[in-house]
mmCIF file of C-alpha atoms in Angstrom:
data_model
loop_
_atom_site.group_PDB
_atom_site.id
_atom_site.type_symbol
_atom_site.label_atom_id
_atom_site.label_comp_id
_atom_site.label_asym_id
_atom_site.label_seq_id
_atom_site.Cartn_x
_atom_site.Cartn_y
_atom_site.Cartn_z
ATOM 1 C CA MET A 1 110.200 98.936 78.999
ATOM 2 C CA THR A 2 111.142 95.791 76.365
ATOM 3 C CA SER A 3 111.045 92.430 74.873
ATOM 4 C CA SER A 4 114.127 90.805 73.461
ATOM 5 C CA TRP A 5 115.497 91.537 70.025
ATOM 6 C CA PRO A 6 118.238 90.073 67.847
ATOM 7 C CA GLY A 7 121.569 90.384 69.614
ATOM 8 C CA SER A 8 120.102 91.127 73.033
ATOM 9 C CA SER A 9 121.807 89.891 76.150
ATOM 10 C CA GLY A 10 119.170 87.174 76.603
ATOM 11 C CA ARG A 11 117.665 88.739 79.698
ATOM 12 C CA ALA A 12 114.281 89.536 78.221
ATOM 13 C CA ALA A 13 112.549 89.305 81.575
ATOM 14 C CA MET A 14 114.955 91.806 83.091
ATOM 15 C CA SER A 15 115.346 94.160 80.160
ATOM 16 C CA TYR A 16 113.152 97.123 79.578
ATOM 17 C CA SER A 17 112.185 98.728 76.338
ATOM 18 C CA ALA A 18 110.195 101.620 75.179
ATOM 19 C CA ARG A 19 108.524 101.258 71.838
ATOM 20 C CA TYR A 20 107.636 104.105 69.547
ATOM 21 C CA GLN A 21 105.586 103.590 66.440
ATOM 22 C CA ALA A 22 104.828 106.494 64.213
ATOM 23 C CA SER A 23 103.037 106.147 60.958
ATOM 24 C CA ARG A 24 104.552 108.569 58.505
ATOM 25 C CA ALA A 25 101.114 108.844 56.959
ATOM 26 C CA ASN A 26 100.242 111.012 59.949
ATOM 27 C CA THR A 27 103.200 113.396 59.616
ATOM 28 C CA ARG A 28 102.605 116.826 58.137
ATOM 29 C CA ASN A 29 104.506 118.337 55.236
ATOM 30 C CA SER A 30 105.283 122.062 54.876
ATOM 31 C CA ASN A 31 101.756 122.762 53.628
ATOM 32 C CA GLY A 32 100.169 121.131 56.672
ATOM 33 C CA HIS A 33 98.813 118.123 54.753
ATOM 34 C CA ASP A 34 99.324 114.504 55.648
ATOM 35 C CA THR A 35 101.866 112.588 53.622
ATOM 36 C CA ALA A 36 100.898 109.106 52.514
ATOM 37 C CA THR A 37 104.067 107.026 52.731
ATOM 38 C CA GLY A 38 102.514 104.654 55.286
ATOM 39 C CA GLU A 39 105.861 103.582 56.789
ATOM 40 C CA THR A 40 106.131 102.452 60.410
ATOM 41 C CA VAL A 41 109.041 103.466 62.602
ATOM 42 C CA GLU A 42 109.872 101.285 65.610
ATOM 43 C CA LYS A 43 112.425 101.852 68.323
ATOM 44 C CA HIS A 44 113.079 99.527 71.266
ATOM 45 C CA ILE A 45 115.170 100.695 74.181
ATOM 46 C CA GLY A 46 116.680 98.001 76.373
ATOM 47 C CA LEU A 47 118.965 98.188 79.366
ATOM 48 C CA HIS A 48 122.104 97.958 77.239
ATOM 49 C CA LYS A 49 120.980 98.257 73.593
ATOM 50 C CA SER A 50 118.676 100.335 71.463
ATOM 51 C CA CYS A 51 117.243 98.915 68.256
ATOM 52 C CA SER A 52 115.520 101.019 65.626
ATOM 53 C CA THR A 53 114.244 100.519 62.103
ATOM 54 C CA LEU A 54 115.914 103.850 61.231
ATOM 55 C CA ASP A 55 119.414 102.886 62.431
ATOM 56 C CA ASP A 56 122.147 101.058 60.562
ATOM 57 C CA PRO A 57 123.244 98.850 62.247
ATOM 58 C CA TYR A 58 119.831 97.923 63.602
ATOM 59 C CA CYS A 59 121.030 97.707 67.248
ATOM 60 C CA ARG A 60 123.434 100.038 69.040
ATOM 61 C CA ALA A 61 124.782 100.448 72.552
ATOM 62 C CA PHE A 62 122.445 102.374 74.836
ATOM 63 C CA PRO A 63 122.527 105.015 76.198
ATOM 64 C CA PRO A 64 124.600 106.736 73.498
ATOM 65 C CA LYS A 65 127.308 109.269 74.393
ATOM 66 C CA GLU A 66 125.216 112.251 73.280
ATOM 67 C CA LEU A 67 122.578 111.391 75.900
ATOM 68 C CA CYS A 68 125.253 111.386 78.604
ATOM 69 C CA GLU A 69 126.750 114.814 77.864
ATOM 70 C CA GLY A 70 126.154 117.699 80.226
ATOM 71 C CA GLU A 71 124.153 117.335 83.392
ATOM 72 C CA ARG A 72 121.757 114.686 82.121
ATOM 73 C CA TYR A 73 120.709 112.354 84.908
ATOM 74 C CA PHE A 74 119.264 109.845 82.451
ATOM 75 C CA CYS A 75 122.510 107.914 81.847
ATOM 76 C CA SER A 76 123.274 107.455 85.518
ATOM 77 C CA MET A 77 119.771 106.305 86.321
ATOM 78 C CA TRP A 78 119.514 103.997 83.295
ATOM 79 C CA ARG A 79 122.867 102.383 84.040
ATOM 80 C CA THR A 80 121.800 101.967 87.664
ATOM 81 C CA VAL A 81 118.756 100.049 86.450
ATOM 82 C CA GLY A 82 121.025 97.823 84.351
ATOM 83 C CA PHE A 83 123.197 97.125 87.393
ATOM 84 C CA LEU A 84 120.168 96.437 89.605
ATOM 85 C CA ALA A 85 118.753 94.019 87.028
ATOM 86 C CA SER A 86 122.033 92.083 86.927
ATOM 87 C CA PHE A 87 122.305 92.204 90.722
ATOM 88 C CA THR A 88 118.753 90.873 91.045
ATOM 89 C CA THR A 89 119.713 87.923 88.850
ATOM 90 C CA LEU A 90 122.595 87.108 91.199
ATOM 91 C CA LEU A 91 120.332 87.478 94.232
ATOM 92 C CA CYS A 92 117.812 85.095 92.652
ATOM 93 C CA LEU A 93 120.544 82.504 92.123
ATOM 94 C CA ALA A 94 121.725 82.944 95.732
ATOM 95 C CA GLY A 95 118.121 82.564 96.903
ATOM 96 C CA LEU A 96 117.744 79.386 94.865
ATOM 97 C CA VAL A 97 120.911 77.916 96.406
ATOM 98 C CA THR A 98 119.670 78.924 99.870
ATOM 99 C CA PHE A 99 116.331 77.246 99.231
ATOM 100 C CA ILE A 100 117.938 74.026 97.940
ATOM 101 C CA VAL A 101 120.293 73.819 100.942
ATOM 102 C CA ILE A 102 117.443 74.405 103.382
ATOM 103 C CA MET A 103 115.085 71.895 101.759
ATOM 104 C CA SER A 104 117.704 69.161 101.438
ATOM 105 C CA GLY A 105 119.212 69.692 104.886
ATOM 106 C CA GLY A 106 116.720 67.855 107.045
ATOM 107 C CA LYS A 107 114.148 68.905 109.605
ATOM 108 C CA TYR A 108 116.440 71.131 111.649
ATOM 109 C CA LYS A 109 117.575 73.184 108.629
ATOM 110 C CA ARG A 110 113.994 73.521 107.410
ATOM 111 C CA GLU A 111 112.803 74.717 110.824
ATOM 112 C CA SER A 112 115.690 77.122 111.359
ATOM 113 C CA GLY A 113 116.464 78.138 107.765
ATOM 114 C CA TRP A 114 113.170 79.686 106.703
ATOM 115 C CA PRO A 115 114.200 83.226 107.798
ATOM 116 C CA PHE A 116 117.133 83.112 105.361
ATOM 117 C CA ALA A 117 114.947 82.032 102.446
ATOM 118 C CA ALA A 118 112.299 84.643 103.283
ATOM 119 C CA ALA A 119 114.972 87.345 103.640
ATOM 120 C CA MET A 120 116.521 86.477 100.264
ATOM 121 C CA LEU A 121 113.142 86.594 98.521
ATOM 122 C CA THR A 122 112.329 89.913 100.184
ATOM 123 C CA LEU A 123 115.699 91.354 99.148
ATOM 124 C CA VAL A 124 115.163 90.221 95.542
ATOM 125 C CA SER A 125 111.738 91.853 95.557
ATOM 126 C CA VAL A 126 112.984 95.149 97.018
ATOM 127 C CA VAL A 127 115.860 95.461 94.518
ATOM 128 C CA GLU A 128 113.601 94.549 91.599
ATOM 129 C CA PHE A 129 110.920 97.038 92.668
ATOM 130 C CA ALA A 130 113.638 99.724 92.924
ATOM 131 C CA ALA A 131 114.726 99.046 89.325
ATOM 132 C CA ILE A 132 111.124 99.043 88.117
ATOM 133 C CA SER A 133 110.435 102.315 89.937
ATOM 134 C CA ILE A 134 113.418 104.037 88.320
ATOM 135 C CA VAL A 135 112.275 102.948 84.851
ATOM 136 C CA ALA A 136 108.731 104.157 85.571
ATOM 137 C CA TYR A 137 110.100 107.494 86.807
ATOM 138 C CA LEU A 138 112.222 107.969 83.685
ATOM 139 C CA TYR A 139 109.313 106.962 81.457
ATOM 140 C CA ASP A 140 107.075 109.565 83.104
ATOM 141 C CA ASN A 141 109.602 112.397 83.470
ATOM 142 C CA ASP A 142 112.387 112.216 80.878
ATOM 143 C CA ASP A 143 112.103 114.453 77.813
ATOM 144 C CA GLN A 144 112.850 111.720 75.268
ATOM 145 C CA PHE A 145 109.639 109.898 76.202
ATOM 146 C CA THR A 146 107.320 112.903 75.780
ATOM 147 C CA ILE A 147 106.669 112.027 72.131
ATOM 148 C CA PRO A 148 103.322 110.188 71.910
ATOM 149 C CA GLY A 149 103.573 106.523 71.048
ATOM 150 C CA TRP A 150 106.073 105.343 73.687
ATOM 151 C CA ASN A 151 104.882 102.539 75.924
ATOM 152 C CA LEU A 152 106.297 100.132 78.461
ATOM 153 C CA ASP A 153 106.751 96.715 76.919
ATOM 154 C CA VAL A 154 106.105 93.175 78.177
ATOM 155 C CA SER A 155 109.209 92.652 80.285
ATOM 156 C CA PHE A 156 108.411 95.700 82.434
ATOM 157 C CA TYR A 157 105.233 93.933 83.481
ATOM 158 C CA LEU A 158 106.996 90.563 83.795
ATOM 159 C CA SER A 159 109.496 92.164 86.166
ATOM 160 C CA THR A 160 106.675 93.648 88.219
ATOM 161 C CA VAL A 161 104.907 90.291 88.449
ATOM 162 C CA GLY A 162 108.190 88.539 89.318
ATOM 163 C CA ALA A 163 108.909 90.981 92.153
ATOM 164 C CA ALA A 164 105.372 90.578 93.495
ATOM 165 C CA ILE A 165 105.651 86.770 93.375
ATOM 166 C CA CYS A 166 108.944 86.901 95.312
ATOM 167 C CA LEU A 167 107.331 89.080 97.965
ATOM 168 C CA LEU A 168 104.282 86.797 98.221
ATOM 169 C CA ASN A 169 106.538 83.735 98.503
ATOM 170 C CA ALA A 170 108.489 85.385 101.324
ATOM 171 C CA ALA A 171 105.226 86.126 103.131
ATOM 172 C CA GLY A 172 104.011 82.558 102.527
ATOM 173 C CA ILE A 173 107.202 81.028 103.924
ATOM 174 C CA THR A 174 106.990 83.255 106.999
ATOM 175 C CA LEU A 175 103.314 82.477 107.594
ATOM 176 C CA SER A 176 103.841 78.750 107.148
ATOM 177 C CA ALA A 177 106.631 78.794 109.736
ATOM 178 C CA TYR A 178 104.251 80.221 112.334
ATOM 179 C CA LEU A 179 100.883 78.757 111.350
ATOM 180 C CA LEU A 180 101.618 75.192 110.224
ATOM 181 C CA PRO A 181 102.249 72.505 112.845
ATOM 182 C CA PRO A 182 105.861 71.311 113.121
ATOM 183 C CA GLU A 183 106.717 68.281 111.052
ATOM 184 C CA GLU A 184 107.221 64.948 112.750
ATOM 185 C CA GLY A 185 110.597 63.309 112.730
ATOM 186 C CA TYR A 186 113.706 63.296 114.818
ATOM 187 C CA ASP A 187 113.327 64.876 118.260
ATOM 188 C CA PHE A 188 116.353 65.962 120.216
ATOM 189 C CA LEU A 189 116.804 64.035 123.459
ATOM 190 C CA SER A 190 117.403 65.991 126.594
ATOM 191 C CA ASP A 191 120.965 65.778 127.791
ATOM 192 C CA PRO A 192 121.059 63.982 131.180
ATOM 193 C CA LEU A 193 124.028 66.138 132.179
ATOM 194 C CA ASP A 194 121.916 69.314 131.874
ATOM 195 C CA ALA A 195 119.216 67.967 134.233
#
């Protein structure tokens, strides 16, 4: 659900937003006729902020307290998505460090380290797909999104593509470990004491 907006946390690829545009020209007055003000209302919901053309200030913390009262599951699920998005960022950084250590460590680390890199990429993908699935579930089932005009924004799709790329990279690393011939270089000598 979102793209970034002024004052966002800078994680546009990991934030979600729902966008609602309603032309007030299509609203009905008490007589059932269309009014002709022609204004556009926009609301973007991110993981931690909500920005609306109707609010002053423009951006506010999200979800608000009134959404969290009672037995509403929305707050718990939305905050879980925020945590998973932040956790995925940390996992990506750990995967990058793992990859750099493996690639710069010589032939032995490259030949024995590929399972760690593939596992990190798979873990990133699984956590990211979990966050995406929760957002899709809320978008399809929560009452606040039943008003026509809401849609998932660019970063929802960027997150989906990113998770798929991580999964494909993990599969590619695993396949290359089994299908490509071993690289030439240093060969371990047999120990004459073991003979």
